[in-house]
Short mmCIF file of C-alpha atoms in Angstrom, two decimals:
data_model
loop_
_atom_site.label_atom_id
_atom_site.label_comp_id
_atom_site.label_asym_id
_atom_site.label_seq_id
_atom_site.Cartn_x
_atom_site.Cartn_y
_atom_site.Cartn_z
CA MET A 8 -16.55 -26.51 17.20
CA SER A 9 -19.41 -25.86 14.80
CA ASN A 10 -19.82 -27.84 11.60
CA THR A 11 -23.01 -26.13 10.54
CA ASN A 12 -21.89 -22.84 8.96
CA TYR A 13 -20.63 -24.25 5.67
CA LEU A 14 -21.83 -21.23 3.71
CA ASN A 15 -19.73 -18.92 5.89
CA VAL A 16 -22.54 -16.38 6.41
CA TYR A 17 -22.97 -14.25 9.54
CA LYS A 18 -26.22 -12.42 10.29
CA GLY A 19 -27.91 -10.57 13.10
CA ALA A 20 -26.80 -8.41 16.00
CA ASN A 21 -23.77 -10.62 16.75
CA SER A 22 -22.68 -11.07 13.13
CA VAL A 23 -19.15 -9.68 13.55
CA GLN A 24 -18.62 -11.60 16.80
CA ASP A 25 -19.65 -14.82 15.04
CA TYR A 26 -17.35 -13.90 12.14
CA PHE A 27 -14.38 -13.68 14.53
CA ASN A 28 -15.36 -16.71 16.64
CA PRO A 29 -13.68 -19.99 15.57
CA ASP A 30 -16.58 -21.92 17.10
CA SER A 31 -19.08 -20.42 14.65
CA ALA A 32 -16.91 -20.45 11.51
CA PRO A 33 -15.52 -23.14 9.24
CA PRO A 34 -11.94 -24.16 10.09
CA LEU A 35 -9.19 -22.02 8.65
CA PRO A 36 -7.86 -23.48 5.37
CA LEU A 37 -5.22 -26.18 5.26
CA VAL A 38 -3.47 -26.02 1.88
CA GLU A 39 -0.91 -28.47 0.52
CA ILE A 40 1.91 -26.51 -1.04
CA PRO A 41 2.57 -27.26 -4.74
CA ASP A 42 5.33 -29.71 -5.65
CA ARG A 43 7.47 -26.90 -7.08
CA LEU A 44 7.71 -25.49 -3.53
CA ASN A 45 8.33 -28.91 -1.96
CA PRO A 46 11.80 -30.32 -2.74
CA TYR A 47 10.99 -33.49 -0.76
CA ARG A 48 7.77 -34.54 -2.49
CA ARG A 49 9.54 -37.45 -4.23
CA ASP A 50 10.71 -38.59 -0.80
CA GLY A 51 7.10 -39.11 0.22
CA VAL A 52 6.85 -35.84 2.13
CA ARG A 53 3.62 -33.86 1.84
CA ILE A 54 3.57 -30.37 3.32
CA TYR A 55 0.48 -28.37 4.25
CA ALA A 56 0.18 -24.70 5.19
CA LYS A 57 -2.30 -23.94 7.95
CA MET A 58 -3.55 -20.53 6.84
CA MET A 59 -3.89 -18.65 10.12
CA THR A 60 -3.82 -15.58 7.89
CA MET A 61 -7.40 -16.33 6.88
CA HIS A 62 -8.86 -15.45 10.27
CA PRO A 63 -10.64 -12.05 10.05
CA ALA A 64 -7.73 -10.48 11.98
CA ASN A 65 -5.34 -11.99 9.36
CA ASN A 66 -2.74 -13.38 11.75
CA VAL A 67 -1.90 -16.31 14.02
CA LYS A 68 -2.29 -14.18 17.16
CA ALA A 69 -6.04 -13.76 16.67
CA MET A 70 -6.98 -16.90 18.56
CA PRO A 71 -4.65 -16.19 21.52
CA ALA A 72 -6.05 -12.65 21.64
CA LEU A 73 -9.59 -14.07 21.74
CA ASN A 74 -8.71 -16.42 24.56
CA LEU A 75 -6.72 -13.87 26.56
CA LEU A 76 -9.41 -11.21 26.46
CA GLU A 77 -12.26 -13.65 27.08
CA LYS A 78 -10.55 -14.69 30.30
CA GLY A 79 -9.15 -11.26 31.22
CA VAL A 80 -11.71 -8.53 30.51
CA VAL A 81 -14.03 -7.77 33.43
CA PRO A 82 -17.39 -6.53 32.06
CA GLY A 83 -18.24 -3.05 33.29
CA LYS A 84 -14.85 -2.67 34.96
CA THR A 85 -12.17 -2.97 32.28
CA LYS A 86 -11.70 0.34 30.45
CA THR A 87 -8.20 -0.04 29.00
CA ILE A 88 -6.09 -2.90 27.62
CA ILE A 89 -2.30 -2.60 27.46
CA GLU A 90 0.00 -5.11 25.79
CA TYR A 91 3.67 -5.17 24.83
CA SER A 92 3.60 -6.51 21.29
CA SER A 93 5.54 -6.27 18.05
CA GLY A 94 2.32 -6.00 16.11
CA SER A 95 0.05 -8.96 15.46
CA THR A 96 -1.05 -9.70 19.04
CA VAL A 97 -2.02 -6.17 19.96
CA ILE A 98 -3.62 -5.48 16.58
CA SER A 99 -5.79 -8.56 17.08
CA MET A 100 -6.60 -7.36 20.59
CA SER A 101 -7.65 -3.95 19.29
CA LEU A 102 -10.20 -5.60 16.99
CA ILE A 103 -11.43 -8.23 19.41
CA SER A 104 -11.73 -5.81 22.34
CA ARG A 105 -14.12 -3.67 20.33
CA VAL A 106 -16.06 -6.51 18.70
CA PHE A 107 -16.56 -8.67 21.79
CA HIS A 108 -16.10 -6.38 24.78
CA GLY A 109 -16.90 -2.83 23.65
CA VAL A 110 -13.50 -1.58 24.88
CA PRO A 111 -11.94 0.78 22.31
CA ASP A 112 -8.96 1.91 24.43
CA VAL A 113 -6.20 -0.54 23.51
CA ARG A 114 -2.60 0.59 23.96
CA ALA A 115 0.50 -0.89 22.40
CA PHE A 116 3.87 -0.85 24.16
CA LEU A 117 6.65 -1.77 21.76
CA SER A 118 10.24 -1.25 20.67
CA ASN A 119 11.40 2.01 19.11
CA LYS A 120 13.04 -0.20 16.47
CA THR A 121 9.64 -1.14 15.03
CA SER A 122 9.30 -0.25 11.35
CA LEU A 123 7.36 2.84 10.34
CA ALA A 124 5.00 0.69 8.26
CA LYS A 125 4.05 -1.37 11.30
CA LEU A 126 3.64 1.70 13.48
CA ARG A 127 1.29 3.20 10.93
CA LEU A 128 -0.61 -0.07 10.71
CA MET A 129 -1.20 0.09 14.45
CA GLN A 130 -2.32 3.69 14.20
CA PHE A 131 -4.64 2.64 11.38
CA PHE A 132 -6.38 0.24 13.75
CA GLY A 133 -6.72 2.95 16.39
CA LEU A 134 -3.99 1.84 18.78
CA ASP A 135 -2.41 4.23 21.25
CA ILE A 136 1.36 3.63 20.91
CA THR A 137 4.17 4.03 23.45
CA LEU A 138 7.72 3.26 22.33
CA PHE A 139 10.53 1.87 24.49
CA GLY A 140 14.27 1.84 23.95
CA GLY A 141 16.59 -1.08 24.53
CA PRO A 142 16.35 -4.55 22.94
CA SER A 143 13.64 -5.01 20.31
CA GLN A 144 12.66 -8.25 22.06
CA PRO A 145 13.22 -7.69 25.79
CA GLU A 146 13.19 -10.55 28.25
CA PRO A 147 9.78 -10.82 29.91
CA THR A 148 11.36 -10.44 33.37
CA ASP A 149 13.48 -7.38 32.49
CA GLY A 150 12.18 -4.58 34.70
CA ARG A 151 13.61 -1.93 32.37
CA GLY A 152 11.51 -2.93 29.36
CA GLY A 153 8.00 -2.35 28.12
CA ILE A 154 6.72 -5.79 29.16
CA ARG A 155 7.20 -4.96 32.85
CA ALA A 156 5.97 -1.39 32.34
CA ALA A 157 2.66 -2.67 30.97
CA LYS A 158 2.28 -5.05 33.91
CA ARG A 159 2.98 -2.27 36.44
CA MET A 160 0.35 -0.01 34.92
CA ALA A 161 -2.26 -2.77 35.18
CA ASP A 162 -1.25 -3.58 38.76
CA ASP A 163 -1.74 0.06 39.73
CA ASN A 164 -5.17 0.57 38.15
CA GLU A 165 -8.14 -1.82 38.38
CA SER A 166 -9.67 -0.44 35.17
CA ILE A 167 -6.57 -1.49 33.17
CA ILE A 168 -5.71 -5.05 32.22
CA ASN A 169 -2.46 -6.34 30.78
CA PRO A 170 -3.13 -9.77 29.19
CA ASN A 171 0.67 -10.34 29.05
CA GLN A 172 1.07 -12.86 26.25
CA TYR A 173 4.54 -13.75 27.56
CA GLU A 174 3.39 -15.19 30.90
CA ASN A 175 -0.32 -15.91 30.51
CA ASP A 176 -1.11 -19.58 29.79
CA ASP A 177 -4.31 -18.53 28.03
CA ASN A 178 -2.01 -17.50 25.17
CA TRP A 179 -0.81 -20.97 24.19
CA LYS A 180 -3.99 -22.67 25.38
CA ALA A 181 -5.86 -20.97 22.54
CA HIS A 182 -4.12 -23.36 20.15
CA VAL A 183 -5.13 -26.30 22.34
CA ARG A 184 -8.68 -24.99 22.23
CA TRP A 185 -8.94 -24.19 18.50
CA THR A 186 -5.94 -24.57 16.18
CA GLY A 187 -4.89 -28.10 17.12
CA PRO A 188 -8.41 -29.58 16.93
CA GLN A 189 -8.95 -27.90 13.55
CA ILE A 190 -5.77 -29.40 12.11
CA LEU A 191 -6.50 -32.89 13.43
CA ARG A 192 -10.03 -32.80 11.99
CA GLN A 193 -8.71 -31.61 8.64
CA LEU A 194 -5.72 -33.99 8.44
CA PRO A 195 -6.16 -37.04 10.71
CA GLU A 196 -3.08 -38.64 9.09
CA ILE A 197 -0.76 -35.81 10.26
CA ASN A 198 2.75 -36.97 11.23
CA LEU A 199 4.60 -33.72 11.98
CA ILE A 200 3.60 -30.26 13.20
CA CYS A 201 5.91 -27.24 12.83
CA ALA A 202 5.23 -23.86 14.42
CA GLY A 203 7.59 -21.49 16.20
CA THR A 204 7.79 -22.42 19.88
CA VAL A 205 4.87 -24.79 19.17
CA THR A 206 3.77 -24.78 22.85
CA GLY A 207 0.01 -24.91 22.33
CA LEU A 208 0.04 -27.25 19.35
CA GLY A 209 2.72 -29.40 20.98
CA MET A 210 0.66 -29.80 24.14
CA PHE A 211 -2.46 -30.59 22.12
CA PHE A 212 -0.88 -33.30 19.98
CA LYS A 213 0.91 -34.77 22.99
CA GLU A 214 -2.52 -35.73 24.26
CA ALA A 215 -4.58 -36.04 21.08
CA LYS A 216 -2.09 -37.91 18.86
CA SER A 217 1.21 -38.57 20.58
CA SER A 218 2.82 -40.03 17.44
CA VAL A 219 2.95 -36.56 15.84
CA PHE A 220 6.49 -35.17 15.86
CA ARG A 221 6.56 -31.62 17.25
CA LEU A 222 9.09 -29.33 15.58
CA GLY A 223 9.86 -25.88 16.98
CA VAL A 224 11.73 -23.09 15.17
CA CYS A 225 13.78 -20.23 16.66
CA THR A 226 15.64 -17.36 15.07
CA ALA A 227 19.35 -17.81 14.48
CA PRO A 228 21.58 -16.08 17.08
CA GLY A 229 22.13 -12.41 16.30
CA ASP A 230 19.45 -12.42 13.62
CA ARG A 231 15.83 -11.25 13.68
CA VAL A 232 12.60 -12.33 12.02
CA PRO A 233 9.45 -10.34 12.87
CA GLY A 234 7.56 -12.28 15.56
CA PRO A 235 9.66 -15.34 16.51
CA ARG A 236 12.27 -15.37 19.26
CA SER A 237 15.78 -16.74 19.52
CA PHE A 238 16.52 -19.79 21.67
CA ALA A 239 18.26 -17.58 24.23
CA LEU A 240 15.15 -15.43 24.63
CA LEU A 241 13.03 -18.54 25.18
CA ALA A 242 14.94 -19.44 28.34
CA PRO A 243 13.04 -17.07 30.67
CA VAL A 244 9.63 -17.90 29.13
CA GLU A 245 7.68 -19.88 31.71
CA PHE A 246 5.37 -21.67 29.28
CA PRO A 247 5.81 -25.46 29.16
CA TRP A 248 7.46 -25.20 25.79
CA LYS A 249 10.24 -27.67 26.58
CA SER A 250 7.76 -30.48 27.12
CA ALA A 251 5.79 -29.41 24.06
CA VAL A 252 8.60 -29.74 21.53
CA ASP A 253 10.66 -32.69 20.30
CA HIS A 254 13.28 -30.72 18.37
CA ILE A 255 14.15 -27.09 17.57
CA GLU A 256 15.66 -25.71 14.37
CA GLU A 257 17.27 -22.26 14.09
CA VAL A 258 16.54 -20.18 10.99
CA GLY A 259 17.90 -16.86 9.69
CA SER A 260 16.01 -13.90 8.30
CA HIS A 261 17.23 -14.15 4.70
CA ASP A 262 15.83 -17.66 4.24
CA SER A 263 12.61 -16.65 6.02
CA PHE A 264 11.94 -13.73 3.72
CA SER A 265 13.05 -15.63 0.61
CA LEU A 266 10.80 -18.66 1.20
CA SER A 267 7.90 -16.40 2.10
CA LEU A 268 8.39 -14.57 -1.19
CA ASP A 269 8.40 -17.88 -3.07
CA MET A 270 5.16 -18.94 -1.41
CA CYS A 271 3.48 -15.61 -2.12
CA ARG A 272 4.33 -15.87 -5.80
CA GLU A 273 2.81 -19.35 -5.89
CA GLY A 274 -0.45 -18.23 -4.28
CA ILE A 275 0.26 -19.01 -0.61
CA VAL A 276 0.23 -15.37 0.51
CA CYS A 277 2.05 -15.08 3.83
CA GLY A 278 4.65 -13.11 5.76
CA PRO A 279 8.27 -13.82 6.74
CA SER A 280 7.46 -15.83 9.87
CA SER A 281 5.64 -18.30 7.60
CA GLY A 282 8.77 -18.71 5.48
CA PHE A 283 10.64 -19.04 8.78
CA ASN A 284 8.52 -22.05 9.80
CA LEU A 285 8.80 -23.69 6.38
CA LYS A 286 12.57 -23.25 6.31
CA GLY A 287 12.83 -24.87 9.73
CA LEU A 288 10.80 -27.81 8.41
CA PHE A 289 13.04 -28.08 5.33
CA GLN A 290 16.17 -28.08 7.48
CA PHE A 291 14.83 -30.85 9.71
CA ILE A 292 13.72 -33.01 6.77
CA GLU A 293 17.10 -32.57 5.08
CA LYS A 294 18.94 -33.67 8.23
CA GLN A 295 16.73 -36.74 8.64
CA LYS A 296 17.13 -37.64 4.97
CA ALA A 297 20.91 -37.32 5.20
CA ALA A 298 20.92 -39.56 8.27
CA GLY A 299 18.70 -42.13 6.56
CA LYS A 300 15.97 -41.67 9.14
CA LEU A 301 13.29 -39.87 7.13
CA GLY A 302 11.17 -43.01 6.73
CA GLU A 303 10.75 -43.24 10.50
CA TYR A 304 8.27 -40.34 10.38
CA ALA A 305 5.98 -41.90 7.76
CA GLY A 306 2.41 -42.90 8.56
CA GLU A 307 0.47 -46.00 7.62
CA ASP A 308 0.13 -44.81 4.04
CA GLY A 309 3.93 -44.59 3.69
CA GLU A 310 3.92 -40.80 3.39
CA ILE A 311 4.96 -38.09 5.83
CA HIS A 312 2.22 -35.49 6.31
CA CYS A 313 3.66 -32.25 7.69
CA VAL A 314 1.80 -29.10 8.73
CA PHE A 315 3.38 -25.70 9.32
CA LEU A 316 1.67 -22.46 10.34
CA CYS A 317 1.34 -19.49 8.01
CA CYS A 318 1.29 -16.77 10.61
CA ASP A 319 0.54 -13.42 9.01
CA LEU A 320 0.47 -11.47 5.74
CA PRO A 321 3.47 -9.89 3.96
CA TYR A 322 2.20 -6.39 3.32
CA GLN A 323 3.45 -4.67 6.46
CA TYR A 324 6.95 -6.03 5.78
CA ILE A 325 7.29 -4.99 2.14
CA ASN A 326 10.21 -2.62 2.75
CA GLU A 327 11.99 -5.30 4.80
CA TYR A 328 11.70 -7.78 1.91
CA PHE A 329 13.65 -5.38 -0.28
CA ASP A 330 16.18 -4.64 2.47
CA LYS A 331 16.78 -8.30 3.30
CA LEU A 332 16.78 -9.81 -0.18
CA GLY A 333 18.10 -7.10 -2.47
CA PRO A 334 17.02 -6.00 -5.96
CA GLU A 335 17.92 -9.26 -7.67
CA TYR A 336 14.80 -10.89 -6.17
CA PHE A 337 12.43 -8.41 -7.80
CA PRO A 338 11.54 -7.39 -11.36
CA SER A 339 12.88 -4.03 -12.43
CA ILE A 340 10.60 -1.05 -13.06
CA THR A 341 10.61 0.39 -16.56
CA ASN A 342 10.84 4.21 -16.47
CA GLU A 343 11.61 4.11 -12.75
CA ALA A 344 12.75 7.74 -12.90
CA LEU A 345 9.07 8.70 -13.19
CA THR A 346 8.53 7.64 -9.57
CA ARG A 347 10.34 10.84 -8.59
CA VAL A 348 8.64 13.30 -10.96
CA ASP A 349 5.19 14.16 -12.29
CA LEU A 350 3.85 13.67 -8.80
CA TYR A 351 0.70 15.77 -8.94
CA ARG A 352 -2.81 14.96 -10.05
CA TYR A 353 -4.40 15.63 -13.43
CA ASP A 354 -8.02 16.42 -14.16
CA GLU A 355 -9.80 16.30 -17.50
CA ALA A 356 -11.63 19.47 -16.53
CA TRP A 357 -8.31 21.36 -16.59
CA GLU A 358 -7.68 20.53 -20.27
CA LYS A 359 -9.98 22.66 -22.42
CA ASP A 360 -10.71 22.90 -26.12
CA ALA A 361 -10.05 26.27 -27.73
CA THR A 362 -13.76 26.82 -28.24
CA THR A 363 -14.27 26.54 -24.49
CA ALA A 364 -11.08 28.19 -23.27
CA LEU A 365 -10.87 31.35 -25.41
CA PRO A 366 -14.14 32.96 -24.20
CA LEU A 367 -12.97 32.48 -20.62
CA PHE A 368 -9.76 34.43 -21.20
CA LEU A 369 -10.36 36.81 -24.14
CA GLU A 370 -12.87 39.51 -25.00
CA VAL A 371 -13.45 41.77 -28.02
CA LYS A 372 -11.85 45.19 -27.64
CA ARG A 373 -13.24 46.75 -30.84
CA LEU A 374 -15.05 45.53 -33.93
CA GLY A 375 -13.35 45.23 -37.27
CA THR A 376 -14.08 43.87 -40.70
CA GLU A 377 -14.02 40.18 -41.33
CA GLU A 378 -10.95 40.40 -43.53
CA GLU A 379 -9.15 42.55 -40.96
CA VAL A 380 -9.64 40.04 -38.18
CA LEU A 381 -9.01 36.97 -40.31
CA SER A 382 -5.72 38.38 -41.54
CA LYS A 383 -4.43 38.39 -37.96
CA LEU A 384 -5.14 34.73 -37.22
CA PRO A 385 -2.55 31.99 -37.73
CA LYS A 386 -2.75 29.60 -40.68
CA GLY A 387 0.23 27.31 -40.32
CA VAL A 388 1.59 30.48 -38.82
CA THR A 389 1.19 33.87 -40.49
CA LYS A 390 4.24 35.92 -39.62
CA GLY A 391 3.52 39.06 -37.71
CA SER A 392 0.00 38.04 -36.75
CA ASN A 393 -1.34 40.08 -33.86
CA LEU A 394 -4.86 40.17 -32.49
CA SER A 395 -4.24 42.77 -29.79
CA GLU A 396 -5.94 45.51 -31.81
CA THR A 397 -9.27 43.69 -31.79
CA ILE A 398 -9.17 41.09 -28.95
CA SER A 399 -7.79 41.62 -25.44
CA LEU A 400 -7.06 39.56 -22.36
CA LYS A 401 -9.63 39.72 -19.58
CA ASP A 402 -8.54 41.57 -16.45
CA ASP A 403 -8.67 38.51 -14.18
CA ALA A 404 -6.79 36.24 -16.59
CA VAL A 405 -3.27 35.52 -17.75
CA ILE A 406 -1.97 33.36 -20.60
CA ILE A 407 1.41 31.64 -20.17
CA ASP A 408 2.93 30.63 -23.50
CA ILE A 409 5.72 28.11 -22.90
CA ARG A 410 6.96 27.96 -26.52
CA GLN A 411 10.30 29.35 -27.62
CA PRO A 412 10.70 33.17 -27.99
CA GLY A 413 11.02 33.02 -31.78
CA ASP A 414 7.71 31.22 -32.17
CA PHE A 415 6.10 33.40 -29.55
CA GLY A 416 7.22 36.49 -31.49
CA GLU A 417 5.63 35.28 -34.72
CA PHE A 418 2.22 34.84 -33.12
CA SER A 419 0.82 35.00 -29.60
CA LEU A 420 -2.55 35.45 -28.04
CA PRO A 421 -3.14 38.95 -26.65
CA GLY A 422 -1.67 39.55 -23.21
CA SER A 423 0.40 36.36 -23.27
CA VAL A 424 3.56 35.99 -21.20
CA ASN A 425 6.39 33.94 -22.65
CA LEU A 426 8.11 31.43 -20.34
CA PRO A 427 10.07 29.23 -22.81
CA PHE A 428 10.08 25.77 -21.24
CA VAL A 429 9.70 23.60 -24.37
CA GLU A 430 11.31 23.27 -27.80
CA PRO A 431 9.17 23.00 -30.96
CA LEU A 432 10.36 19.57 -32.10
CA THR A 433 10.53 17.94 -28.67
CA ALA A 434 8.56 14.71 -28.27
CA SER A 435 5.42 14.70 -26.16
CA PRO A 436 6.27 14.26 -22.46
CA PHE A 437 3.73 11.44 -22.34
CA SER A 438 5.54 9.44 -25.02
CA ASP A 439 9.10 10.07 -23.82
CA PRO A 440 9.81 9.66 -20.08
CA VAL A 441 13.11 11.53 -20.40
CA VAL A 442 11.28 14.57 -21.77
CA LEU A 443 8.67 14.37 -19.01
CA GLU A 444 11.30 14.12 -16.30
CA ALA A 445 13.28 17.11 -17.61
CA LEU A 446 10.19 19.26 -18.16
CA TRP A 447 8.64 18.49 -14.78
CA LEU A 448 11.86 19.23 -12.92
CA LYS A 449 12.19 22.60 -14.68
CA LEU A 450 8.58 23.53 -13.95
CA GLU A 451 8.77 22.35 -10.35
CA GLU A 452 11.96 24.30 -9.71
CA TYR A 453 10.64 27.46 -11.36
CA PHE A 454 7.23 27.55 -9.72
CA ARG A 455 8.40 26.29 -6.33
CA GLY A 456 9.94 29.70 -5.64
CA PRO A 457 9.19 31.94 -8.63
CA HIS A 458 10.39 35.51 -9.00
CA ASN A 459 8.27 38.20 -7.42
CA GLU A 460 7.05 39.54 -10.73
CA VAL A 461 5.78 36.08 -11.70
CA VAL A 462 3.99 35.67 -8.37
CA SER A 463 2.26 39.03 -8.77
CA LEU A 464 1.36 38.13 -12.34
CA LEU A 465 -0.26 34.79 -11.42
CA GLN A 466 -1.72 35.44 -8.00
CA GLY A 467 -5.50 35.71 -8.00
CA ARG A 468 -5.78 35.24 -11.76
CA ARG A 469 -7.10 32.46 -13.90
CA ILE A 470 -4.23 30.98 -15.95
CA LEU A 471 -4.27 29.43 -19.42
CA VAL A 472 -1.11 27.55 -20.45
CA LEU A 473 -0.30 27.25 -24.15
CA CYS A 474 2.40 25.09 -25.78
CA TYR A 475 3.00 23.53 -29.20
CA ASP A 476 0.80 20.43 -28.97
CA GLY A 477 -1.03 20.75 -25.63
CA ASP A 478 0.84 17.98 -23.78
CA SER A 479 3.61 20.04 -22.19
CA SER A 480 1.07 22.66 -21.10
CA ARG A 481 -0.96 19.89 -19.49
CA VAL A 482 2.07 18.99 -17.36
CA ALA A 483 2.55 22.65 -16.49
CA THR A 484 -1.10 22.91 -15.45
CA SER A 485 -0.66 19.96 -13.09
CA VAL A 486 2.31 21.69 -11.44
CA LEU A 487 0.54 25.05 -11.20
CA ARG A 488 -2.58 23.49 -9.71
CA ALA A 489 -0.42 21.78 -7.09
CA LYS A 490 0.98 25.20 -6.16
CA GLY A 491 -2.50 26.57 -5.61
CA TYR A 492 -3.07 28.39 -8.90
CA GLU A 493 -6.25 28.14 -10.98
CA ALA A 494 -4.70 26.93 -14.20
CA ASP A 495 -5.99 25.27 -17.37
CA SER A 496 -4.27 24.08 -20.53
CA LEU A 497 -5.34 24.38 -24.15
CA ARG A 498 -6.03 20.97 -25.71
CA GLY A 499 -3.96 20.60 -28.87
CA GLY A 500 -1.89 23.65 -27.94
CA PHE A 501 -0.84 26.09 -30.67
CA GLN A 502 -1.75 23.51 -33.31
CA GLY A 503 -5.33 23.66 -32.09
CA LEU A 504 -5.39 27.41 -32.70
CA GLY A 505 -4.19 26.98 -36.26
CA ASP A 506 -7.59 25.80 -37.44
CA LEU A 507 -9.52 28.66 -35.86
CA GLN A 508 -10.92 31.55 -37.94
CA VAL A 509 -12.95 34.58 -36.97
CA ARG A 510 -15.89 36.37 -38.59
CA GLU A 511 -17.71 39.50 -37.55
CA SER A 512 -21.19 39.47 -36.02
CA ARG A 513 -23.30 42.46 -35.02
CA SER A 514 -22.70 42.09 -31.29
CA HIS A 515 -19.94 39.53 -30.99
CA TYR A 516 -17.16 37.68 -32.71
CA ILE A 517 -17.45 34.04 -33.63
CA VAL A 518 -14.24 31.99 -33.74
CA ALA A 519 -14.86 29.07 -36.05
CA ASN A 520 -13.04 25.86 -36.86
CA GLY A 521 -13.33 25.46 -40.63
CA GLN A 522 -11.91 26.32 -44.04
CA ARG A 523 -12.15 29.38 -46.26
CA SER A 524 -13.48 28.93 -49.76
CA LYS A 525 -14.58 31.21 -52.57
CA GLN A 526 -18.06 31.10 -51.11
CA GLY A 527 -16.82 32.16 -47.61
CA ILE A 528 -16.24 30.10 -44.46
CA THR A 529 -17.39 26.54 -43.93
CA VAL A 530 -18.12 26.55 -40.18
CA THR A 531 -17.77 23.28 -38.26
CA ARG A 532 -17.46 24.67 -34.73
CA GLU A 533 -18.10 28.12 -33.25
CA VAL A 534 -17.14 29.98 -30.11
CA GLU A 535 -18.56 33.32 -29.10
CA LEU A 536 -16.27 36.03 -27.74
CA ALA A 537 -18.29 38.53 -25.77
CA THR A 538 -17.94 42.22 -26.63
CA PRO A 539 -17.98 44.94 -23.97
CA SER A 540 -21.44 46.42 -23.44
#
């Protein structure tokens, strides 16, 4: 095992291989859990997490996968690798087979009861998946299950190998080769090791430091934790696990997920099987303390140094955490209703100032005097204002005004269509989640299957949406864009139009943002409306 790569840098043609290889990397971290996670610290118990999650493959199965494929792949002959696996082993194999052996065809056989998140994770890593019915953890010798099916396929085709983690001694020997030596180097004073069936680590410490107590953990009968097996399912396993373990604790899923969650929130990021191991350790310590025997496990320094394995990361099990633990374990979400609405994207380019938007949608129909045009523009709102005599909607455009009919009747841009979705005094949808939810649901329902006349009105046209303040029309634009329409909203809405004024030019109109005075118009911003040639 190399001690030279302290800077953890990998270069050259074999950089990724060296990155994955425990012999060319620093040992995986060993982290003492904080006292707030250790209820036995005052009893002289120190507990360390061996972070198998920190291998590049992010799980405890990476080293077995390395060992299995190193011994199993035949260069130039092996074309396909098949493994029955609940996730971590075959995902590690998919990475290692490419990195070390140039074999991209890795196939996963697994239970049809596997979560969708884990199935997608396997697809993400390029695995070909075949599902099998029956027990989620079949006995290795059951000819009806996927374990035997994978073995048969390999037996029938020399280009296929089935490493078979359930019967291949190279599985547990990986921990004799790498994990055990790492732990002993990092913590020579170790007194207790805790890890699932603990076969590899148990066999290593039996030879390397026989005083170390070897604690195994199994799932409670009738329960399930991703990865570990129940004691009953260990019976047919042919590994020398019985001689590798001094005691076995049984742990349920609720405690496994709960302790894992506690560790994650304290910075020891790990999945449920890690909480499973820690709970098994807690149970054993509690029993020894109650029996007055805890001191028997102490080392020369008077303390008990315990190591448990952190096996994988929590992310693929997120939904299961919520299912197993319930909402009381998690903070609530403010405005949670918004997770079900306002689901489409926004784009700043779809929200346009009046000076930019109006020339895209309107054109001058005929020239008039300055006073004639100005008298038709809104100030506050001028009742009866109408620009249709002088300005018209372009042929390829449509304006949807979502204000109320009364306000629409007092003033509207030429060619506008009134679809009254919002009230004048309603709060902005971006400041009131209730308003946003109600508005979005109305828009979504209306434009999901609009009436034929609306479809014909919108199809193939550029759409400008106008509301009171610009915010509701921005929501409407998001919905319309999601339905495939080319829609924009007017920034500031109808209020933004209230500051605009128009004066005559020889060949065009200029819409200006300013104030009238005795001397005329003080122009602060102009927009040119093209006149027909």
